[in-house]
PDB file of C-alpha atoms in Angstrom:
ATOM      1  CA  UNK A 106      -1.535  -4.290   3.778  1.00 90.00           C
ATOM      2  CA  UNK A 107       0.306  -0.942   4.048  1.00 94.00           C
ATOM      3  CA  UNK A 108       3.838  -1.625   5.788  1.00 95.00           C
ATOM      4  CA  UNK A 109       5.121   0.866   7.895  1.00 96.00           C
ATOM      5  CA  UNK A 110       9.163   1.043   8.662  1.00 96.00           C
ATOM      6  CA  UNK A 111      10.428   1.388  11.667  1.00 96.00           C
ATOM      7  CA  UNK A 112      11.922   5.209  10.712  1.00 97.00           C
ATOM      8  CA  UNK A 113       8.111   6.080   9.932  1.00 96.00           C
ATOM      9  CA  UNK A 114       6.889   4.383  13.424  1.00 95.00           C
ATOM     10  CA  UNK A 115       9.839   7.325  15.068  1.00 95.00           C
ATOM     11  CA  UNK A 116       8.364  10.182  13.317  1.00 95.00           C
ATOM     12  CA  UNK A 117       4.760   9.418  14.730  1.00 94.00           C
ATOM     13  CA  UNK A 118       6.208   8.654  18.011  1.00 92.00           C
ATOM     14  CA  UNK A 119       8.061  11.943  18.373  1.00 91.00           C
ATOM     15  CA  UNK A 120       5.243  13.537  17.360  1.00 88.00           C
ATOM     16  CA  UNK A 121       2.449  12.054  19.755  1.00 88.00           C
ATOM     17  CA  UNK A 122       4.989  12.227  22.729  1.00 85.00           C
ATOM     18  CA  UNK A 123       4.820  10.815  26.186  1.00 82.00           C
ATOM     19  CA  UNK A 124       1.116  12.469  26.170  1.00 75.00           C
ATOM     20  CA  UNK A 125       0.090   9.883  22.764  1.00 74.00           C
ATOM     21  CA  UNK A 126       0.364   6.684  24.982  1.00 73.00           C
ATOM     22  CA  UNK A 127      -2.358   4.591  23.663  1.00 79.00           C
ATOM     23  CA  UNK A 128      -3.347   6.691  21.011  1.00 87.00           C
ATOM     24  CA  UNK A 129      -3.080   5.273  17.371  1.00 93.00           C
ATOM     25  CA  UNK A 130      -2.716   6.907  13.992  1.00 95.00           C
ATOM     26  CA  UNK A 131      -5.203   6.894  11.295  1.00 96.00           C
ATOM     27  CA  UNK A 132      -4.419   7.481   7.794  1.00 96.00           C
ATOM     28  CA  UNK A 133      -7.623   9.172   5.872  1.00 96.00           C
ATOM     29  CA  UNK A 134      -8.061  10.777   2.547  1.00 95.00           C
ATOM     30  CA  UNK A 135      -9.000  14.953   2.917  1.00 95.00           C
ATOM     31  CA  UNK A 136      -9.942  17.396   0.308  1.00 92.00           C
ATOM     32  CA  UNK A 137      -7.215  19.951  -0.433  1.00 85.00           C
ATOM     33  CA  UNK A 138      -7.829  23.349  -1.289  1.00 87.00           C
ATOM     34  CA  UNK A 139      -8.111  22.676  -4.723  1.00 90.00           C
ATOM     35  CA  UNK A 140     -10.326  19.886  -4.417  1.00 90.00           C
ATOM     36  CA  UNK A 141      -7.840  17.739  -5.315  1.00 92.00           C
ATOM     37  CA  UNK A 142      -7.605  14.262  -2.631  1.00 88.00           C
ATOM     38  CA  UNK A 143      -4.677  14.379   0.030  1.00 89.00           C
ATOM     39  CA  UNK A 144      -3.671  11.977   2.409  1.00 92.00           C
ATOM     40  CA  UNK A 145      -3.791  12.964   6.138  1.00 93.00           C
ATOM     41  CA  UNK A 146      -2.948  11.532   9.854  1.00 94.00           C
ATOM     42  CA  UNK A 147      -5.029  11.709  12.391  1.00 93.00           C
ATOM     43  CA  UNK A 148      -4.745  10.609  16.358  1.00 91.00           C
ATOM     44  CA  UNK A 149      -7.376   8.023  17.211  1.00 93.00           C
ATOM     45  CA  UNK A 150      -8.230   6.215  20.539  1.00 92.00           C
ATOM     46  CA  UNK A 151      -9.354   3.050  18.220  1.00 93.00           C
ATOM     47  CA  UNK A 152     -10.065   2.045  14.580  1.00 95.00           C
ATOM     48  CA  UNK A 153     -13.252   3.443  13.007  1.00 95.00           C
ATOM     49  CA  UNK A 154     -15.558   0.784  11.503  1.00 96.00           C
ATOM     50  CA  UNK A 155     -13.851  -0.639   8.520  1.00 97.00           C
ATOM     51  CA  UNK A 156     -10.602   0.602   8.893  1.00 98.00           C
ATOM     52  CA  UNK A 157      -7.579  -1.660   8.001  1.00 96.00           C
ATOM     53  CA  UNK A 158      -4.762  -2.668   9.946  1.00 94.00           C
ATOM     54  CA  UNK A 159      -0.972  -2.082   8.785  1.00 94.00           C
ATOM     55  CA  UNK A 160       2.085  -3.546   9.529  1.00 88.00           C
ATOM     56  CA  UNK A 161       3.665  -1.591  12.069  1.00 91.00           C
ATOM     57  CA  UNK A 162       5.608  -2.236  15.060  1.00 88.00           C
ATOM     58  CA  UNK A 163       4.899  -0.713  18.576  1.00 88.00           C
ATOM     59  CA  UNK A 164       2.023   1.662  17.183  1.00 92.00           C
ATOM     60  CA  UNK A 165      -1.050   0.786  15.853  1.00 94.00           C
ATOM     61  CA  UNK A 166      -2.051   2.689  12.713  1.00 95.00           C
ATOM     62  CA  UNK A 167      -4.745   2.174  10.659  1.00 97.00           C
ATOM     63  CA  UNK A 168      -6.008   3.136   6.888  1.00 97.00           C
ATOM     64  CA  UNK A 169      -9.312   4.329   6.309  1.00 98.00           C
ATOM     65  CA  UNK A 170     -11.202   1.944   3.868  1.00 97.00           C
ATOM     66  CA  UNK A 171     -11.153   4.292   0.786  1.00 96.00           C
ATOM     67  CA  UNK A 172      -7.567   4.234   1.130  1.00 95.00           C
ATOM     68  CA  UNK A 173      -6.637   0.716   2.047  1.00 95.00           C
ATOM     69  CA  UNK A 174      -7.327  -1.063  -1.392  1.00 94.00           C
ATOM     70  CA  UNK A 175      -4.607   1.837  -2.828  1.00 92.00           C
ATOM     71  CA  UNK A 176      -2.200   1.166  -0.441  1.00 93.00           C
ATOM     72  CA  UNK A 177      -2.334  -2.977  -0.602  1.00 92.00           C
ATOM     73  CA  UNK A 178       1.224  -3.023  -1.844  1.00 92.00           C
ATOM     74  CA  UNK A 179       2.789   0.337  -0.260  1.00 95.00           C
ATOM     75  CA  UNK A 180       5.497   0.907   2.376  1.00 96.00           C
ATOM     76  CA  UNK A 181       5.053   4.368   4.425  1.00 96.00           C
ATOM     77  CA  UNK A 182       8.534   5.237   5.318  1.00 97.00           C
ATOM     78  CA  UNK A 183      10.720   8.728   6.667  1.00 97.00           C
ATOM     79  CA  UNK A 184      13.284  10.388   5.701  1.00 97.00           C
ATOM     80  CA  UNK A 185      15.489  13.194   7.280  1.00 94.00           C
ATOM     81  CA  UNK A 186      15.472  16.654   5.359  1.00 96.00           C
ATOM     82  CA  UNK A 187      16.864  20.019   6.032  1.00 97.00           C
ATOM     83  CA  UNK A 188      12.876  21.016   7.084  1.00 95.00           C
ATOM     84  CA  UNK A 189      12.886  17.401   9.207  1.00 93.00           C
ATOM     85  CA  UNK A 190      11.588  14.074   8.834  1.00 94.00           C
ATOM     86  CA  UNK A 191       9.500  13.779   5.477  1.00 95.00           C
ATOM     87  CA  UNK A 192       7.065  10.802   5.618  1.00 95.00           C
ATOM     88  CA  UNK A 193       6.692   8.930   1.772  1.00 95.00           C
ATOM     89  CA  UNK A 194       4.930   5.704   0.203  1.00 93.00           C
ATOM     90  CA  UNK A 195       6.621   3.698  -2.294  1.00 93.00           C
ATOM     91  CA  UNK A 196       6.026  -0.153  -3.435  1.00 90.00           C
ATOM     92  CA  UNK A 197       6.798  -2.375  -1.447  1.00 85.00           C
ATOM     93  CA  UNK A 198      10.205  -4.500  -2.509  1.00 74.00           C
ATOM     94  CA  UNK A 199      10.332  -8.134  -3.079  1.00 68.00           C
ATOM     95  CA  UNK A 200      12.184  -8.699   0.485  1.00 63.00           C
ATOM     96  CA  UNK A 201       9.146  -7.038   2.171  1.00 60.00           C
TER      97      UNK A 201
END
């Protein structure tokens, strides 16, 4: 199950703002301009059929079924950059 850090949840909550109360985040694949697969984040009121839940505190985050197996041992995290917050995936460590 994808784990989501508090830092990543904070980024999503900031983007959602007060109007995002009751909304969830869905992580899904999209086709990029060159035909490559990229990951997209969208707001949804509820999960779609087959979506996998993630481990996130204070925010519902769902993973599309076609991505869930590949993110089973991953952590979605965030870090501050000069351009603003950056979300990134990493492998879960033994303590996570």
